[in-house]
Amino acid sequence: MAIRVLPPEVAAQIAAGEVVERPASVVKELVENALDAGADTISVRLVGGGKRLIEVADNGSGIPADEVELAFSRYATSKLTSIEDLDRLQTLGFRGEALASIAAVSQLTITTRARAEAMGTRLRLEGGEIVSREVVGAPTGTLIAVENLFYNVPARLKFLRKDSTERKHVSMLVSRYAIAYPDVRFSLMQGGQEVLRTTGSGDLRDILGEVYGTEIAVRMLEIEAVGGEEWREDLPPIRVTGFVAPPELNRANRSQITLFVNGRWIQDSSLTYAVVQAYHTMLMTGRYPIALIMISLPPEEVDVNVHPTKAQVRFRHPDAVFSAVQRAVRRTLVDQAPARTVQEGVFWGSPEWAARRERLAQVTSRRMQQAGLGLEIDSPGRRASQQQSGKEETPSAPSRRRALPVLRVIGQVGATYIVAEGPEGLYLIDQHAAHERILYEQFMAERAGEAIHSQELLEAVTVELMPEQMALVEGSLDELLAVGFGVEMFGRNTIRLRAVPALVAHGDPVEAFLAALNEIECGEMPTEATAEEKLIARVCKQAAIKAGQILSYAEMEALVRQLEDCQSPRTCPHGRPTMLHISAEQLAREFGRLGAI
Ligand code: ADP
Ligand code: MG
């Protein structure tokens, strides 16, 4: 093919792809423009997850009538004139690309009036082409309506996710900006419902309550600003403010670590790591904090011109920023959340060990009844009753070849592992992984039967969620129901949990539900069947006996018996081993008995 210059509309669509990825990126650019225009009220409205309509209204400066068209040309900006201006940038925008990009891939209507002018202007563009212009009466400020995003770029349209996912991204974005700009009144309407409203009072706790729910908001710790004695002459002044959650409030992924640099929401894996590092030893592996970190530093210390979406920055002194963040978070935790270090089941040699041994000795079978761990001590339990109800027995009949020999329980070590003896040697069983496996197979057996047994809670529990979680629940009611969670929308940002899977009914229903939600959130859109299996695996993990939980002999027996019944007893549903096997031969070798007389 011969080399040709692309037609302008194709070039514009390609360039737009860098800025506009999904509805949330449109909202981000429009909200940033509104903030740059000095607005103190910003309203965002979505229809159809933003695919049908995204509307952002502000009461900022507005655009003068004779500049409105210009605002839609590529590289047209009022925020910068020379490259040196980048070093003293006070605005969020500077590339002059956003409006041109958004207009190129949608049908856009702008209504705007500059403060000094009597009348406003309304301009309509389709695929970047101006199709109409009129003079209209309008309040000061700007209203931009973006309809049918990607209507002319089918390839992009295909990549948009379901409405609830797109809504989630938008509410995540708007709520983060609401927190970073507490003096601005934000509201977010999605499909006719108000999901977020802040007062603009400047009171951060208020906004945290709106965004995270009051329960979490009251527990968040405010980062203490670094004191004067810690400034170093050779380093730039870096101010770190914001909020972090105490270690016991944690999440299974990093998505709740939010970073702002000079009022700009950014993504930075190194700074995210700095936050996680600050929680070192306070969080179990695989758990992540909730944190809101706002970094202020002189504009010349940060290069925001890294990518068209302006979501990444480069620091002139990255190490200084890293350690400022880490220190600020660490100190807040140490001062305000007295150390509650988690020991992952390692008790030997620790000062607690003596006390534990004492308690271990006292464990009687009576305790097992009180503990109510949901382990069936006698085999005529659930399985038998299922049989009675005429349900066909899954291939766990006695004739089935066992994947595991019958084991004799010897005891528990480190409140974490069960020691057992079998014909083939010694077995060390990870009680948590083993229970996870057992619950998982029971779940899957139920699912193979028909529906998973769901148990109504005696009293429905209300759970407060974040707006993006609400969107997620709303979009996943069916998935949740399929694995046994009965959920009901209950007003703004609140749901009622009516039922949980019967198999995990002995545990904390809210924890089990949040675990399921987390799985959906992290889901990579696999096929429905595997998604459900993953969901079940996650719920089992949450509901399983934990490391560090002291078990009675009878409980251990029950656990091992049920493990013997499993089809794949040697790994947990997440693939970790449930047991270590040391063969009799290996033992003999280790003790130098092999080959000896
Ligand atoms: P940038 O923000 O990088 O300057 P944009 O394409 O986002 O580029 O916007 C182009 C110009 O349009 C801005 O520089 C600003 O002058 C004007 N503008 C855009 N949105 C608004 C708004 N909500 N209120 C006032 N002026 C706006
Ligand atoms: Mg802009």
GROMACS .gro file of N, CA and C in nm, residues 228-294:
model
  201
  228GLY      N    1   0.786   2.050   6.092
  228GLY     CA    2   0.898   2.127   6.037
  228GLY      C    3   1.033   2.060   6.051
  229GLU      N    4   1.052   1.987   6.163
  229GLU     CA    5   1.183   1.930   6.188
  229GLU      C    6   1.225   1.828   6.083
  230GLU      N    7   1.126   1.784   6.004
  230GLU     CA    8   1.161   1.680   5.908
  230GLU      C    9   1.192   1.733   5.769
  231TRP      N   10   1.175   1.863   5.749
  231TRP     CA   11   1.212   1.917   5.618
  231TRP      C   12   1.360   1.900   5.598
  232ARG      N   13   1.398   1.868   5.478
  232ARG     CA   14   1.541   1.864   5.449
  232ARG      C   15   1.571   1.966   5.342
  233GLU      N   16   1.678   2.042   5.367
  233GLU     CA   17   1.715   2.152   5.279
  233GLU      C   18   1.727   2.108   5.133
  234ASP      N   19   1.791   1.991   5.116
  234ASP     CA   20   1.822   1.948   4.980
  234ASP      C   21   1.704   1.885   4.907
  235LEU      N   22   1.593   1.868   4.976
  235LEU     CA   23   1.478   1.804   4.912
  235LEU      C   24   1.363   1.902   4.902
  236PRO      N   25   1.278   1.880   4.803
  236PRO     CA   26   1.164   1.971   4.786
  236PRO      C   27   1.066   1.954   4.902
  237PRO      N   28   0.993   2.060   4.932
  237PRO     CA   29   0.890   2.045   5.036
  237PRO      C   30   0.775   1.958   4.983
  238ILE      N   31   0.757   1.845   5.044
  238ILE     CA   32   0.650   1.754   5.000
  238ILE      C   33   0.552   1.742   5.115
  239ARG      N   34   0.426   1.771   5.086
  239ARG     CA   35   0.326   1.763   5.192
  239ARG      C   36   0.235   1.645   5.163
  240VAL      N   37   0.218   1.561   5.262
  240VAL     CA   38   0.130   1.446   5.243
  240VAL      C   39   0.014   1.457   5.340
  241THR      N   40  -0.106   1.460   5.287
  241THR     CA   41  -0.226   1.463   5.372
  241THR      C   42  -0.319   1.353   5.326
  242GLY      N   43  -0.433   1.343   5.392
  242GLY     CA   44  -0.530   1.243   5.350
  242GLY      C   45  -0.573   1.153   5.464
  243PHE      N   46  -0.620   1.036   5.427
  243PHE     CA   47  -0.673   0.942   5.526
  243PHE      C   48  -0.626   0.800   5.497
  244VAL      N   49  -0.603   0.726   5.602
  244VAL     CA   50  -0.575   0.583   5.584
  244VAL      C   51  -0.662   0.504   5.680
  245ALA      N   52  -0.694   0.383   5.640
  245ALA     CA   53  -0.777   0.299   5.726
  245ALA      C   54  -0.688   0.226   5.825
  246PRO      N   55  -0.739   0.198   5.944
  246PRO     CA   56  -0.663   0.114   6.037
  246PRO      C   57  -0.647  -0.025   5.975
  247PRO      N   58  -0.541  -0.098   6.014
  247PRO     CA   59  -0.510  -0.225   5.946
  247PRO      C   60  -0.626  -0.323   5.939
  248GLU      N   61  -0.711  -0.324   6.042
  248GLU     CA   62  -0.816  -0.427   6.042
  248GLU      C   63  -0.925  -0.399   5.937
  249LEU      N   64  -0.925  -0.278   5.883
  249LEU     CA   65  -1.017  -0.248   5.772
  249LEU      C   66  -0.938  -0.264   5.645
  250ASN      N   67  -0.949  -0.378   5.581
  250ASN     CA   68  -0.865  -0.395   5.463
  250ASN      C   69  -0.941  -0.457   5.348
  251ARG      N   70  -0.876  -0.464   5.236
  251ARG     CA   71  -0.940  -0.512   5.113
  251ARG      C   72  -0.851  -0.617   5.047
  252ALA      N   73  -0.909  -0.691   4.955
  252ALA     CA   74  -0.834  -0.797   4.890
  252ALA      C   75  -0.758  -0.748   4.766
  253ASN      N   76  -0.772  -0.620   4.733
  253ASN     CA   77  -0.694  -0.568   4.621
  253ASN      C   78  -0.655  -0.423   4.647
  254ARG      N   79  -0.575  -0.370   4.553
  254ARG     CA   80  -0.520  -0.236   4.574
  254ARG      C   81  -0.613  -0.125   4.529
  255SER      N   82  -0.733  -0.159   4.482
  255SER     CA   83  -0.815  -0.057   4.416
  255SER      C   84  -0.860   0.055   4.510
  256GLN      N   85  -0.847   0.034   4.640
  256GLN     CA   86  -0.888   0.141   4.732
  256GLN      C   87  -0.772   0.226   4.781
  257ILE      N   88  -0.660   0.216   4.713
  257ILE     CA   89  -0.550   0.307   4.742
  257ILE      C   90  -0.555   0.416   4.636
  258THR      N   91  -0.592   0.535   4.679
  258THR     CA   92  -0.613   0.643   4.584
  258THR      C   93  -0.507   0.750   4.603
  259LEU      N   94  -0.449   0.796   4.495
  259LEU     CA   95  -0.341   0.893   4.503
  259LEU      C   96  -0.378   1.021   4.428
  260PHE      N   97  -0.352   1.134   4.491
  260PHE     CA   98  -0.368   1.263   4.424
  260PHE      C   99  -0.236   1.338   4.432
  261VAL      N  100  -0.195   1.397   4.322
  261VAL     CA  101  -0.076   1.483   4.324
  261VAL      C  102  -0.120   1.622   4.279
  262ASN      N  103  -0.100   1.718   4.365
  262ASN     CA  104  -0.144   1.856   4.338
  262ASN      C  105  -0.287   1.858   4.282
  263GLY      N  106  -0.375   1.784   4.347
  263GLY     CA  107  -0.516   1.789   4.310
  263GLY      C  108  -0.551   1.707   4.188
  264ARG      N  109  -0.456   1.627   4.138
  264ARG     CA  110  -0.480   1.549   4.018
  264ARG      C  111  -0.478   1.402   4.057
  265TRP      N  112  -0.580   1.329   4.016
  265TRP     CA  113  -0.585   1.186   4.048
  265TRP      C  114  -0.486   1.114   3.958
  266ILE      N  115  -0.394   1.043   4.018
  266ILE     CA  116  -0.295   0.973   3.937
  266ILE      C  117  -0.287   0.824   3.973
  267GLN      N  118  -0.228   0.749   3.881
  267GLN     CA  119  -0.197   0.609   3.907
  267GLN      C  120  -0.046   0.598   3.917
  268ASP      N  121   0.002   0.534   4.022
  268ASP     CA  122   0.147   0.521   4.036
  268ASP      C  123   0.175   0.397   4.119
  269SER      N  124   0.229   0.294   4.054
  269SER     CA  125   0.245   0.168   4.125
  269SER      C  126   0.350   0.178   4.235
  270SER      N  127   0.450   0.263   4.214
  270SER     CA  128   0.554   0.276   4.315
  270SER      C  129   0.497   0.342   4.442
  271LEU      N  130   0.417   0.447   4.427
  271LEU     CA  131   0.360   0.511   4.546
  271LEU      C  132   0.255   0.422   4.612
  272THR      N  133   0.184   0.346   4.531
  272THR     CA  134   0.088   0.250   4.587
  272THR      C  135   0.165   0.152   4.675
  273TYR      N  136   0.280   0.112   4.624
  273TYR     CA  137   0.364   0.020   4.701
  273TYR      C  138   0.414   0.087   4.831
  274ALA      N  139   0.443   0.216   4.823
  274ALA     CA  140   0.488   0.288   4.943
  274ALA      C  141   0.381   0.281   5.052
  275VAL      N  142   0.257   0.292   5.010
  275VAL     CA  143   0.147   0.286   5.107
  275VAL      C  144   0.139   0.145   5.167
  276VAL      N  145   0.144   0.046   5.080
  276VAL     CA  146   0.136  -0.093   5.128
  276VAL      C  147   0.251  -0.123   5.223
  277GLN      N  148   0.370  -0.077   5.184
  277GLN     CA  149   0.489  -0.095   5.266
  277GLN      C  150   0.471  -0.040   5.407
  278ALA      N  151   0.404   0.074   5.415
  278ALA     CA  152   0.386   0.139   5.544
  278ALA      C  153   0.303   0.051   5.639
  279TYR      N  154   0.227  -0.041   5.584
  279TYR     CA  155   0.145  -0.131   5.667
  279TYR      C  156   0.220  -0.260   5.699
  280HIS      N  157   0.349  -0.261   5.664
  280HIS     CA  158   0.425  -0.384   5.676
  280HIS      C  159   0.405  -0.451   5.812
  281THR      N  160   0.379  -0.578   5.809
  281THR     CA  161   0.350  -0.664   5.926
  281THR      C  162   0.215  -0.636   5.992
  282MET      N  163   0.148  -0.531   5.949
  282MET     CA  164   0.017  -0.504   6.010
  282MET      C  165  -0.095  -0.573   5.933
  283LEU      N  166  -0.065  -0.607   5.807
  283LEU     CA  167  -0.166  -0.669   5.722
  283LEU      C  168  -0.121  -0.808   5.682
  284MET      N  169  -0.215  -0.897   5.670
  284MET     CA  170  -0.181  -1.030   5.619
  284MET      C  171  -0.144  -1.019   5.473
  285THR      N  172  -0.063  -1.109   5.426
  285THR     CA  173  -0.031  -1.106   5.283
  285THR      C  174  -0.160  -1.123   5.205
  286GLY      N  175  -0.167  -1.054   5.093
  286GLY     CA  176  -0.288  -1.064   5.013
  286GLY      C  177  -0.397  -0.967   5.055
  287ARG      N  178  -0.373  -0.892   5.160
  287ARG     CA  179  -0.471  -0.790   5.201
  287ARG      C  180  -0.410  -0.652   5.178
  288TYR      N  181  -0.495  -0.556   5.142
  288TYR     CA  182  -0.446  -0.423   5.109
  288TYR      C  183  -0.526  -0.317   5.181
  289PRO      N  184  -0.460  -0.205   5.210
  289PRO     CA  185  -0.531  -0.102   5.287
  289PRO      C  186  -0.626  -0.018   5.203
  290ILE      N  187  -0.709   0.057   5.273
  290ILE     CA  188  -0.788   0.163   5.210
  290ILE      C  189  -0.711   0.291   5.241
  291ALA      N  190  -0.679   0.368   5.142
  291ALA     CA  191  -0.600   0.488   5.169
  291ALA      C  192  -0.632   0.596   5.068
  292LEU      N  193  -0.625   0.717   5.115
  292LEU     CA  194  -0.647   0.832   5.031
  292LEU      C  195  -0.531   0.926   5.055
  293ILE      N  196  -0.443   0.933   4.960
  293ILE     CA  197  -0.317   1.004   4.981
  293ILE      C  198  -0.313   1.126   4.891
  294MET      N  199  -0.297   1.244   4.951
  294MET     CA  200  -0.288   1.365   4.870
  294MET      C  201  -0.151   1.425   4.888
   0.00000   0.00000   0.00000
